[in-house]
PDB file of C-alpha atoms and ligand atoms in Angstrom:
ATOM      1  CA  MET A 217      82.434  18.441  -7.057  1.00 96.00           C
ATOM      2  CA  ASP A 218      81.714  19.301  -3.615  1.00 96.00           C
ATOM      3  CA  PHE A 219      77.995  18.346  -3.986  1.00 97.00           C
ATOM      4  CA  THR A 220      76.568  14.992  -4.626  1.00 98.00           C
ATOM      5  CA  PRO A 221      74.474  14.159  -7.629  1.00 98.00           C
ATOM      6  CA  GLN A 222      71.336  14.318  -5.814  1.00 97.00           C
ATOM      7  CA  GLU A 223      72.221  17.699  -4.153  1.00 97.00           C
ATOM      8  CA  LEU A 224      72.992  19.126  -8.002  1.00 98.00           C
ATOM      9  CA  ASP A 225      69.770  17.960  -9.341  1.00 97.00           C
ATOM     10  CA  THR A 226      67.968  19.546  -6.571  1.00 97.00           C
ATOM     11  CA  LEU A 227      69.888  22.862  -7.047  1.00 97.00           C
ATOM     12  CA  ILE A 228      69.007  22.753 -10.661  1.00 98.00           C
ATOM     13  CA  GLN A 229      65.384  22.191  -9.767  1.00 97.00           C
ATOM     14  CA  LYS A 230      65.513  24.791  -7.263  1.00 97.00           C
ATOM     15  CA  ALA A 231      67.177  27.270  -9.971  1.00 98.00           C
ATOM     16  CA  THR A 232      64.190  26.546 -12.154  1.00 98.00           C
ATOM     17  CA  LYS A 233      61.906  27.390  -9.602  1.00 98.00           C
ATOM     18  CA  LEU A 234      63.438  30.533  -8.807  1.00 98.00           C
ATOM     19  CA  LYS A 235      63.460  31.385 -12.262  1.00 98.00           C
ATOM     20  CA  SER A 236      59.748  31.491 -12.518  1.00 98.00           C
ATOM     21  CA  MET A 237      59.195  32.899  -9.316  1.00 98.00           C
ATOM     22  CA  TRP A 238      61.269  35.995 -10.453  1.00 97.00           C
ATOM     23  CA  LYS A 239      59.542  36.048 -13.864  1.00 97.00           C
ATOM     24  CA  GLU A 240      56.140  36.235 -12.056  1.00 98.00           C
ATOM     25  CA  GLY A 241      57.455  39.094  -9.876  1.00 97.00           C
ATOM     26  CA  ASP A 242      57.171  36.750  -6.917  1.00 97.00           C
ATOM     27  CA  PRO A 243      59.864  38.119  -4.312  1.00 94.00           C
ATOM     28  CA  TYR A 244      62.098  35.910  -2.322  1.00 96.00           C
ATOM     29  CA  SER A 245      64.676  37.175  -0.099  1.00 96.00           C
ATOM     30  CA  PRO A 246      65.932  34.809   2.305  1.00 97.00           C
ATOM     31  CA  LEU A 247      69.533  36.487   2.384  1.00 97.00           C
ATOM     32  CA  LYS A 248      68.470  39.652   4.397  1.00 97.00           C
ATOM     33  CA  ASN A 249      71.472  41.176   5.974  1.00 96.00           C
ATOM     34  CA  LYS A 250      73.697  38.468   4.240  1.00 98.00           C
ATOM     35  CA  THR A 251      77.022  39.823   2.332  1.00 98.00           C
ATOM     36  CA  LEU A 252      78.490  38.248  -0.741  1.00 99.00           C
ATOM     37  CA  ALA A 253      82.386  39.254  -1.151  1.00 98.00           C
ATOM     38  CA  MET A 254      83.199  39.059  -4.806  1.00 98.00           C
ATOM     39  CA  ILE A 255      86.976  38.883  -5.323  1.00 98.00           C
ATOM     40  CA  PHE A 256      87.781  39.380  -9.145  1.00 98.00           C
ATOM     41  CA  ASP A 257      91.651  39.261 -10.518  1.00 98.00           C
ATOM     42  CA  LYS A 258      90.164  38.674 -14.172  1.00 98.00           C
ATOM     43  CA  SER A 259      87.511  40.272 -16.327  1.00 98.00           C
ATOM     44  CA  SER A 260      83.890  39.574 -16.232  1.00 98.00           C
ATOM     45  CA  THR A 261      80.547  40.822 -17.450  1.00 98.00           C
ATOM     46  CA  ARG A 262      78.108  37.842 -16.602  1.00 98.00           C
ATOM     47  CA  THR A 263      79.546  36.451 -13.378  1.00 98.00           C
ATOM     48  CA  ARG A 264      79.542  39.804 -11.854  1.00 98.00           C
ATOM     49  CA  VAL A 265      76.385  40.965 -12.820  1.00 98.00           C
ATOM     50  CA  SER A 266      74.583  37.653 -12.008  1.00 99.00           C
ATOM     51  CA  PHE A 267      75.944  37.311  -8.691  1.00 99.00           C
ATOM     52  CA  GLU A 268      75.518  40.839  -7.814  1.00 98.00           C
ATOM     53  CA  ALA A 269      71.941  41.034  -9.011  1.00 98.00           C
ATOM     54  CA  GLY A 270      71.254  37.704  -7.647  1.00 98.00           C
ATOM     55  CA  MET A 271      72.317  38.885  -4.210  1.00 98.00           C
ATOM     56  CA  THR A 272      69.941  41.925  -4.486  1.00 98.00           C
ATOM     57  CA  GLN A 273      67.071  39.870  -5.509  1.00 98.00           C
ATOM     58  CA  LEU A 274      67.520  37.478  -2.546  1.00 98.00           C
ATOM     59  CA  GLY A 275      67.662  40.434  -0.228  1.00 98.00           C
ATOM     60  CA  GLY A 276      71.203  40.569   0.442  1.00 98.00           C
ATOM     61  CA  HIS A 277      74.210  42.668  -0.762  1.00 98.00           C
ATOM     62  CA  ALA A 278      77.428  42.137  -2.760  1.00 98.00           C
ATOM     63  CA  ILE A 279      80.868  43.863  -2.538  1.00 98.00           C
ATOM     64  CA  PHE A 280      83.003  43.919  -5.679  1.00 98.00           C
ATOM     65  CA  LEU A 281      86.757  43.767  -4.840  1.00 98.00           C
ATOM     66  CA  SER A 282      89.275  44.157  -7.442  1.00 96.00           C
ATOM     67  CA  PRO A 283      93.014  43.955  -7.030  1.00 95.00           C
ATOM     68  CA  ASN A 284      93.284  47.474  -7.897  1.00 95.00           C
ATOM     69  CA  ASP A 285      91.270  48.806  -4.679  1.00 94.00           C
ATOM     70  CA  THR A 286      92.456  45.918  -2.157  1.00 96.00           C
ATOM     71  CA  GLN A 287      95.411  45.031  -0.270  1.00 96.00           C
ATOM     72  CA  LEU A 288      95.289  41.633  -1.981  1.00 96.00           C
ATOM     73  CA  GLY A 289      96.401  43.492  -5.005  1.00 95.00           C
ATOM     74  CA  ARG A 290      99.365  44.895  -3.001  1.00 96.00           C
ATOM     75  CA  GLY A 291     100.590  41.427  -2.069  1.00 96.00           C
ATOM     76  CA  GLU A 292      98.662  41.025   1.215  1.00 98.00           C
ATOM     77  CA  PRO A 293      98.524  37.238   1.716  1.00 98.00           C
ATOM     78  CA  VAL A 294      95.486  35.226   0.542  1.00 98.00           C
ATOM     79  CA  GLN A 295      95.487  33.545   4.218  1.00 98.00           C
ATOM     80  CA  ASP A 296      95.326  37.025   5.857  1.00 98.00           C
ATOM     81  CA  SER A 297      92.844  38.094   3.518  1.00 98.00           C
ATOM     82  CA  ALA A 298      90.630  35.079   3.652  1.00 98.00           C
ATOM     83  CA  ARG A 299      90.584  35.078   7.433  1.00 98.00           C
ATOM     84  CA  VAL A 300      89.821  38.825   7.594  1.00 98.00           C
ATOM     85  CA  ILE A 301      87.410  39.067   4.448  1.00 98.00           C
ATOM     86  CA  SER A 302      85.129  35.796   5.791  1.00 98.00           C
ATOM     87  CA  SER A 303      85.098  37.192   9.337  1.00 98.00           C
ATOM     88  CA  MET A 304      82.845  40.072   7.956  1.00 98.00           C
ATOM     89  CA  THR A 305      80.840  38.248   5.198  1.00 98.00           C
ATOM     90  CA  ASP A 306      78.709  35.177   4.823  1.00 98.00           C
ATOM     91  CA  VAL A 307      79.959  33.699   1.681  1.00 98.00           C
ATOM     92  CA  VAL A 308      82.820  34.482  -0.895  1.00 98.00           C
ATOM     93  CA  MET A 309      83.114  34.197  -4.617  1.00 98.00           C
ATOM     94  CA  ILE A 310      86.628  34.364  -6.348  1.00 98.00           C
ATOM     95  CA  ARG A 311      87.671  34.469  -9.857  1.00 98.00           C
ATOM     96  CA  THR A 312      91.416  34.166 -10.237  1.00 98.00           C
ATOM     97  CA  PHE A 313      94.146  32.514 -12.435  1.00 98.00           C
ATOM     98  CA  ASP A 314      95.740  29.929 -10.085  1.00 98.00           C
ATOM     99  CA  HIS A 315      93.133  27.260  -9.064  1.00 98.00           C
ATOM    100  CA  ALA A 316      95.159  26.756  -5.736  1.00 98.00           C
ATOM    101  CA  THR A 317      94.277  30.402  -4.728  1.00 98.00           C
ATOM    102  CA  VAL A 318      90.763  29.577  -4.341  1.00 98.00           C
ATOM    103  CA  GLU A 319      91.837  26.309  -2.383  1.00 98.00           C
ATOM    104  CA  GLN A 320      94.075  28.166  -0.010  1.00 98.00           C
ATOM    105  CA  PHE A 321      91.553  31.056   0.488  1.00 98.00           C
ATOM    106  CA  ALA A 322      88.934  28.305   1.099  1.00 98.00           C
ATOM    107  CA  THR A 323      91.260  26.673   3.732  1.00 98.00           C
ATOM    108  CA  TYR A 324      91.570  29.945   5.554  1.00 98.00           C
ATOM    109  CA  SER A 325      87.963  30.910   5.343  1.00 98.00           C
ATOM    110  CA  GLN A 326      85.389  30.476   7.809  1.00 98.00           C
ATOM    111  CA  VAL A 327      82.357  30.706   5.390  1.00 98.00           C
ATOM    112  CA  PRO A 328      81.808  28.996   1.875  1.00 98.00           C
ATOM    113  CA  VAL A 329      84.015  29.636  -1.163  1.00 98.00           C
ATOM    114  CA  ILE A 330      82.711  29.732  -4.713  1.00 98.00           C
ATOM    115  CA  ASN A 331      84.990  29.176  -7.516  1.00 98.00           C
ATOM    116  CA  ALA A 332      83.762  31.946 -10.223  1.00 99.00           C
ATOM    117  CA  LEU A 333      86.342  30.796 -12.874  1.00 99.00           C
ATOM    118  CA  THR A 334      90.184  29.838 -12.174  1.00 98.00           C
ATOM    119  CA  ASP A 335      92.491  28.740 -14.948  1.00 98.00           C
ATOM    120  CA  ASP A 336      91.352  25.028 -14.267  1.00 98.00           C
ATOM    121  CA  TYR A 337      87.401  25.125 -13.944  1.00 98.00           C
ATOM    122  CA  HIS A 338      84.518  27.341 -14.229  1.00 99.00           C
ATOM    123  CA  PRO A 339      81.736  25.383 -12.349  1.00 98.00           C
ATOM    124  CA  CYS A 340      79.141  27.813 -12.042  1.00 98.00           C
ATOM    125  CA  GLN A 341      79.185  28.048 -15.819  1.00 99.00           C
ATOM    126  CA  LEU A 342      78.105  24.219 -15.782  1.00 98.00           C
ATOM    127  CA  LEU A 343      75.419  24.803 -13.387  1.00 98.00           C
ATOM    128  CA  ALA A 344      73.562  27.247 -15.858  1.00 99.00           C
ATOM    129  CA  ASP A 345      74.452  25.028 -18.768  1.00 99.00           C
ATOM    130  CA  VAL A 346      73.154  21.986 -17.367  1.00 99.00           C
ATOM    131  CA  MET A 347      69.946  24.069 -16.338  1.00 98.00           C
ATOM    132  CA  THR A 348      69.712  25.055 -19.587  1.00 99.00           C
ATOM    133  CA  TYR A 349      69.879  21.747 -21.232  1.00 98.00           C
ATOM    134  CA  VAL A 350      67.050  20.495 -18.848  1.00 98.00           C
ATOM    135  CA  GLU A 351      64.843  23.291 -19.757  1.00 98.00           C
ATOM    136  CA  GLN A 352      65.178  22.525 -23.530  1.00 98.00           C
ATOM    137  CA  ARG A 353      65.310  19.023 -23.644  1.00 98.00           C
ATOM    138  CA  GLY A 354      64.832  17.281 -20.196  1.00 98.00           C
ATOM    139  CA  SER A 355      67.163  15.338 -18.246  1.00 98.00           C
ATOM    140  CA  ILE A 356      71.031  15.370 -19.652  1.00 98.00           C
ATOM    141  CA  LYS A 357      71.638  12.022 -18.153  1.00 98.00           C
ATOM    142  CA  GLY A 358      72.597   9.445 -20.918  1.00 98.00           C
ATOM    143  CA  ALA A 359      72.835  12.464 -23.368  1.00 98.00           C
ATOM    144  CA  THR A 360      75.944  12.806 -25.762  1.00 98.00           C
ATOM    145  CA  VAL A 361      77.778  16.260 -25.482  1.00 99.00           C
ATOM    146  CA  THR A 362      80.651  17.261 -27.875  1.00 99.00           C
ATOM    147  CA  TRP A 363      83.354  19.647 -26.480  1.00 99.00           C
ATOM    148  CA  VAL A 364      85.201  21.305 -29.474  1.00 99.00           C
ATOM    149  CA  GLY A 365      88.197  23.382 -29.261  1.00 98.00           C
ATOM    150  CA  ASP A 366      90.636  23.951 -26.404  1.00 98.00           C
ATOM    151  CA  GLY A 367      91.053  21.612 -23.461  1.00 98.00           C
ATOM    152  CA  ASN A 368      90.726  24.563 -21.022  1.00 98.00           C
ATOM    153  CA  ASN A 369      88.897  25.545 -17.824  1.00 98.00           C
ATOM    154  CA  MET A 370      85.500  25.180 -19.421  1.00 99.00           C
ATOM    155  CA  CYS A 371      86.411  21.701 -20.898  1.00 99.00           C
ATOM    156  CA  HIS A 372      87.533  20.688 -17.318  1.00 98.00           C
ATOM    157  CA  SER A 373      84.182  21.695 -15.932  1.00 99.00           C
ATOM    158  CA  TRP A 374      82.152  19.680 -18.571  1.00 98.00           C
ATOM    159  CA  MET A 375      84.417  16.579 -17.751  1.00 98.00           C
ATOM    160  CA  ASN A 376      83.341  16.895 -14.098  1.00 98.00           C
ATOM    161  CA  ALA A 377      79.819  17.507 -15.357  1.00 98.00           C
ATOM    162  CA  ALA A 378      79.904  14.282 -17.033  1.00 98.00           C
ATOM    163  CA  ARG A 379      80.726  12.527 -14.028  1.00 98.00           C
ATOM    164  CA  GLN A 380      78.220  14.299 -11.700  1.00 98.00           C
ATOM    165  CA  PHE A 381      75.237  14.361 -14.224  1.00 98.00           C
ATOM    166  CA  ASP A 382      75.971  11.161 -15.922  1.00 98.00           C
ATOM    167  CA  PHE A 383      76.375  11.854 -19.489  1.00 98.00           C
ATOM    168  CA  GLN A 384      78.962  10.814 -22.126  1.00 98.00           C
ATOM    169  CA  LEU A 385      81.222  13.435 -23.277  1.00 98.00           C
ATOM    170  CA  ASN A 386      83.085  13.420 -26.726  1.00 98.00           C
ATOM    171  CA  ILE A 387      86.148  15.696 -26.628  1.00 98.00           C
ATOM    172  CA  ALA A 388      87.655  17.264 -29.788  1.00 98.00           C
ATOM    173  CA  CYS A 389      90.786  19.027 -28.938  1.00 98.00           C
ATOM    174  CA  PRO A 390      93.894  19.645 -31.336  1.00 98.00           C
ATOM    175  CA  GLU A 391      97.225  17.856 -30.152  1.00 96.00           C
ATOM    176  CA  GLY A 392      99.109  20.067 -27.702  1.00 97.00           C
ATOM    177  CA  TYR A 393      95.799  21.415 -26.349  1.00 98.00           C
ATOM    178  CA  MET A 394      94.434  18.155 -24.443  1.00 98.00           C
ATOM    179  CA  PRO A 395      92.639  18.517 -21.328  1.00 98.00           C
ATOM    180  CA  ASN A 396      94.367  17.537 -17.929  1.00 98.00           C
ATOM    181  CA  ALA A 397      95.507  13.730 -18.165  1.00 98.00           C
ATOM    182  CA  GLN A 398      94.804  12.949 -14.741  1.00 98.00           C
ATOM    183  CA  LEU A 399      91.061  14.087 -15.192  1.00 98.00           C
ATOM    184  CA  LEU A 400      90.909  12.569 -18.125  1.00 98.00           C
ATOM    185  CA  ALA A 401      91.695   9.198 -16.743  1.00 97.00           C
ATOM    186  CA  GLU A 402      89.245   9.721 -13.787  1.00 97.00           C
ATOM    187  CA  LEU A 403      86.657   9.867 -16.256  1.00 97.00           C
ATOM    188  CA  GLY A 404      87.198   6.408 -17.690  1.00 96.00           C
ATOM    189  CA  ASP A 405      84.701   5.554 -20.537  1.00 95.00           C
ATOM    190  CA  ARG A 406      82.596   8.604 -19.743  1.00 97.00           C
ATOM    191  CA  ALA A 407      85.071  10.591 -21.988  1.00 98.00           C
ATOM    192  CA  THR A 408      86.120   9.701 -25.735  1.00 98.00           C
ATOM    193  CA  ILE A 409      88.864  11.427 -27.322  1.00 98.00           C
ATOM    194  CA  ILE A 410      87.968  12.115 -30.999  1.00 98.00           C
ATOM    195  CA  HIS A 411      90.370  14.658 -32.441  1.00 95.00           C
ATOM    196  CA  ASP A 412      88.610  15.176 -35.915  1.00 98.00           C
ATOM    197  CA  ALA A 413      85.919  17.722 -34.496  1.00 98.00           C
ATOM    198  CA  LYS A 414      83.218  16.679 -37.025  1.00 98.00           C
ATOM    199  CA  GLN A 415      83.556  13.059 -36.474  1.00 98.00           C
ATOM    200  CA  ALA A 416      83.183  13.817 -32.640  1.00 98.00           C
ATOM    201  CA  SER A 417      80.106  15.763 -33.291  1.00 98.00           C
ATOM    202  CA  GLU A 418      78.137  12.820 -35.231  1.00 98.00           C
ATOM    203  CA  ASN A 419      74.777  12.221 -33.374  1.00 97.00           C
ATOM    204  CA  SER A 420      75.329  14.395 -30.374  1.00 98.00           C
ATOM    205  CA  ASN A 421      72.497  16.034 -28.602  1.00 99.00           C
ATOM    206  CA  LEU A 422      74.977  19.094 -27.641  1.00 99.00           C
ATOM    207  CA  VAL A 423      77.882  20.902 -29.153  1.00 99.00           C
ATOM    208  CA  VAL A 424      79.791  22.995 -26.826  1.00 99.00           C
ATOM    209  CA  THR A 425      82.793  25.371 -27.696  1.00 99.00           C
ATOM    210  CA  ASP A 426      84.479  28.207 -26.019  1.00 98.00           C
ATOM    211  CA  VAL A 427      87.402  30.846 -27.054  1.00 98.00           C
ATOM    212  CA  TRP A 428      90.535  29.488 -28.655  1.00 98.00           C
ATOM    213  CA  ALA A 429      92.607  31.639 -26.242  1.00 98.00           C
ATOM    214  CA  SER A 430      91.278  32.502 -22.579  1.00 98.00           C
ATOM    215  CA  MET A 431      91.787  35.253 -20.166  1.00 98.00           C
ATOM    216  CA  GLY A 432      95.736  35.063 -19.602  1.00 97.00           C
ATOM    217  CA  GLN A 433      96.579  33.678 -22.834  1.00 98.00           C
ATOM    218  CA  GLU A 434      96.097  36.997 -25.207  1.00 97.00           C
ATOM    219  CA  ASP A 435      99.869  36.708 -26.312  1.00 98.00           C
ATOM    220  CA  GLU A 436      99.089  33.311 -27.653  1.00 98.00           C
ATOM    221  CA  GLN A 437      96.194  34.510 -30.164  1.00 98.00           C
ATOM    222  CA  LYS A 438      97.757  34.215 -33.348  1.00 98.00           C
ATOM    223  CA  LYS A 439      99.625  30.899 -32.458  1.00 98.00           C
ATOM    224  CA  ARG A 440      96.219  29.219 -31.330  1.00 98.00           C
ATOM    225  CA  GLU A 441      94.310  30.598 -34.399  1.00 98.00           C
ATOM    226  CA  LEU A 442      96.681  28.428 -36.584  1.00 98.00           C
ATOM    227  CA  ALA A 443      96.151  25.408 -33.994  1.00 98.00           C
ATOM    228  CA  PHE A 444      92.495  25.797 -33.741  1.00 98.00           C
ATOM    229  CA  ALA A 445      91.745  26.283 -37.529  1.00 98.00           C
ATOM    230  CA  ASP A 446      89.737  23.102 -37.824  1.00 98.00           C
ATOM    231  CA  TYR A 447      88.054  23.455 -34.728  1.00 98.00           C
ATOM    232  CA  GLN A 448      85.349  26.038 -35.794  1.00 98.00           C
ATOM    233  CA  VAL A 449      81.489  25.316 -34.906  1.00 99.00           C
ATOM    234  CA  ASN A 450      79.954  26.052 -38.153  1.00 98.00           C
ATOM    235  CA  SER A 451      76.925  24.903 -40.048  1.00 98.00           C
ATOM    236  CA  SER A 452      78.580  21.787 -41.585  1.00 98.00           C
ATOM    237  CA  LEU A 453      79.863  20.618 -38.254  1.00 98.00           C
ATOM    238  CA  MET A 454      76.411  21.230 -36.570  1.00 98.00           C
ATOM    239  CA  ALA A 455      75.111  19.048 -39.644  1.00 98.00           C
ATOM    240  CA  GLU A 456      76.836  16.187 -38.056  1.00 98.00           C
ATOM    241  CA  ALA A 457      75.078  16.308 -35.021  1.00 98.00           C
ATOM    242  CA  ASP A 458      71.629  15.167 -34.049  1.00 98.00           C
ATOM    243  CA  LYS A 459      68.913  17.182 -35.736  1.00 98.00           C
ATOM    244  CA  ASP A 460      67.743  18.434 -32.590  1.00 98.00           C
ATOM    245  CA  ALA A 461      71.094  19.301 -31.153  1.00 98.00           C
ATOM    246  CA  LEU A 462      71.473  22.556 -29.039  1.00 99.00           C
ATOM    247  CA  PHE A 463      74.894  24.692 -29.372  1.00 99.00           C
ATOM    248  CA  MET A 464      76.188  26.235 -25.968  1.00 99.00           C
ATOM    249  CA  HIS A 465      79.048  28.682 -25.464  1.00 98.00           C
ATOM    250  CA  CYS A 466      79.892  30.373 -22.162  1.00 98.00           C
ATOM    251  CA  LEU A 467      80.492  33.585 -23.629  1.00 98.00           C
ATOM    252  CA  PRO A 468      82.127  35.986 -24.596  1.00 98.00           C
ATOM    253  CA  ALA A 469      82.397  34.569 -28.325  1.00 98.00           C
ATOM    254  CA  HIS A 470      84.719  35.627 -31.066  1.00 98.00           C
ATOM    255  CA  ARG A 471      82.466  35.478 -34.277  1.00 98.00           C
ATOM    256  CA  GLY A 472      84.423  33.920 -37.123  1.00 98.00           C
ATOM    257  CA  GLU A 473      86.777  32.172 -34.811  1.00 98.00           C
ATOM    258  CA  GLU A 474      85.626  29.482 -32.643  1.00 98.00           C
ATOM    259  CA  VAL A 475      81.955  29.832 -34.003  1.00 98.00           C
ATOM    260  CA  THR A 476      80.139  31.119 -37.023  1.00 98.00           C
ATOM    261  CA  GLU A 477      77.849  34.134 -36.738  1.00 98.00           C
ATOM    262  CA  ASP A 478      75.172  31.709 -38.119  1.00 98.00           C
ATOM    263  CA  VAL A 479      75.515  29.175 -35.677  1.00 98.00           C
ATOM    264  CA  LEU A 480      75.751  31.734 -32.711  1.00 98.00           C
ATOM    265  CA  GLU A 481      72.420  33.344 -33.663  1.00 98.00           C
ATOM    266  CA  GLY A 482      70.817  30.183 -35.082  1.00 98.00           C
ATOM    267  CA  SER A 483      67.897  28.426 -34.179  1.00 98.00           C
ATOM    268  CA  GLN A 484      69.909  25.574 -32.257  1.00 98.00           C
ATOM    269  CA  SER A 485      72.053  27.965 -30.131  1.00 99.00           C
ATOM    270  CA  VAL A 486      70.829  28.754 -26.669  1.00 99.00           C
ATOM    271  CA  VAL A 487      73.670  30.859 -25.583  1.00 99.00           C
ATOM    272  CA  TRP A 488      71.407  33.634 -24.325  1.00 98.00           C
ATOM    273  CA  GLN A 489      69.345  31.180 -22.047  1.00 98.00           C
ATOM    274  CA  GLU A 490      72.629  30.116 -21.063  1.00 98.00           C
ATOM    275  CA  ALA A 491      73.888  33.550 -19.999  1.00 98.00           C
ATOM    276  CA  GLU A 492      70.633  34.637 -18.018  1.00 98.00           C
ATOM    277  CA  ASN A 493      70.442  31.228 -16.442  1.00 99.00           C
ATOM    278  CA  ARG A 494      73.856  32.237 -14.419  1.00 99.00           C
ATOM    279  CA  LEU A 495      71.375  34.447 -12.560  1.00 98.00           C
ATOM    280  CA  HIS A 496      68.975  31.816 -11.480  1.00 98.00           C
ATOM    281  CA  ALA A 497      71.645  28.863 -11.089  1.00 98.00           C
ATOM    282  CA  GLN A 498      73.720  30.996  -8.926  1.00 98.00           C
ATOM    283  CA  LYS A 499      70.686  32.119  -6.821  1.00 98.00           C
ATOM    284  CA  SER A 500      69.973  28.569  -6.177  1.00 98.00           C
ATOM    285  CA  LEU A 501      73.883  27.851  -5.224  1.00 98.00           C
ATOM    286  CA  LEU A 502      73.634  30.768  -2.817  1.00 98.00           C
ATOM    287  CA  VAL A 503      70.500  29.613  -1.085  1.00 98.00           C
ATOM    288  CA  SER A 504      71.797  25.943  -0.928  1.00 96.00           C
ATOM    289  CA  LEU A 505      74.803  27.288   0.896  1.00 97.00           C
ATOM    290  CA  LEU A 506      73.562  29.903   3.258  1.00 97.00           C
ATOM    291  CA  VAL A 507      70.011  28.932   3.814  1.00 94.00           C
ATOM    292  CA  ASP A 508      69.520  25.105   3.327  1.00 63.00           C
ATOM    293  CA  GLN A 509      72.818  23.824   4.752  1.00 56.00           C
ATOM    294  CA  ILE A 510      73.777  20.591   2.877  1.00 49.00           C
ATOM    295  CA  ASP A 511      75.872  19.276   5.755  1.00 44.00           C
TER     296      ASP A 511
HETATM  297  N1   CP B1286      80.780  33.079 -19.046  1.00 89.84           N
HETATM  298  C1   CP B1286      81.319  33.867 -17.985  1.00 89.84           C
HETATM  299  O1   CP B1286      81.639  33.432 -17.063  1.00 89.84           O
HETATM  300  O2   CP B1286      81.409  35.252 -18.490  1.00 89.84           O
HETATM  301  P1   CP B1286      82.138  36.500 -17.836  1.00 89.84           P
HETATM  302  O3   CP B1286      83.479  36.361 -18.097  1.00 89.84           O
HETATM  303  O4   CP B1286      81.516  37.775 -18.354  1.00 89.84           O
HETATM  304  O5   CP B1286      81.794  36.468 -16.314  1.00 89.84           O
HETATM  305  N1  NVA B1287      87.728  29.945 -21.105  1.00 89.84           N
HETATM  306  C1  NVA B1287      87.429  31.396 -20.942  1.00 89.84           C
HETATM  307  C2  NVA B1287      86.008  31.383 -20.298  1.00 89.84           C
HETATM  308  C3  NVA B1287      85.455  32.695 -20.127  1.00 89.84           C
HETATM  309  C4  NVA B1287      84.188  32.612 -19.513  1.00 89.84           C
HETATM  310  C5  NVA B1287      88.472  32.050 -20.219  1.00 89.84           C
HETATM  311  O1  NVA B1287      88.979  31.657 -19.154  1.00 89.84           O
HETATM  312  O2  NVA B1287      88.775  33.225 -20.491  1.00 89.84           O
END
């Protein structure tokens, strides 16, 4: 949300260009001598590998910092850690629980701070997702996207993306698992709540879902399986969507829960392209932050 829609369009275009350069073996190393600090308070496969490989490809370096090995994990305050880490590095990436931690870190940081997932948002995933849609179908402007499942961090970032990239969002969540009410109000008529997942998917261009229990909610797994039983993306739900509709999932996926094996591995699924595009979209983000200063 700190970028304008125009800046985001440029960022996505640049990601596609960086992807083709990389595929052609054309080196691009504008981040020589630059360091990314990567703070992970939660697990990750895609985010860590994409940021770390991305920094290598751009000629820079990434440092993986986990709470097990840093003083942050032993209670050193965020505002102290932010001043120290940002005095030695060029950009910081944080994956943590409380969104306020990222904001507090950014307040005390002298370098850009990237949200690599909090309990509330996952914006880097949306850069890759929008890039994937654009690659497959052209502009996402005016498209209808249906979110099925939990009103979680991914749902919130799809809501922000609907505003920034100008598309319609149908939201199908069970009662008690709705997205943030204030964010919903801010979206106005750009978002439509339709509790029935099949009805919400009718004629949509893209169906998106995510796990029923996010990181930190493992204890609620059983309760959530009951609550989300009618929110599985399966072939009968996909049949309600447009015949050219795509399926996305940020991964990791739980086959047989929020999505069936046949949909995840089927012809409408672009989940593997989405995952790979994390690399290209975040390289573009890093270049935008460190090379072409936006402001
Ligand atoms: N989609 C995503 O962020 O995956 P990881 O948790 O593996 O980083
Ligand atoms: N909603 C999921 C996304 C994982 C990438 C979680 O927060 O665990």
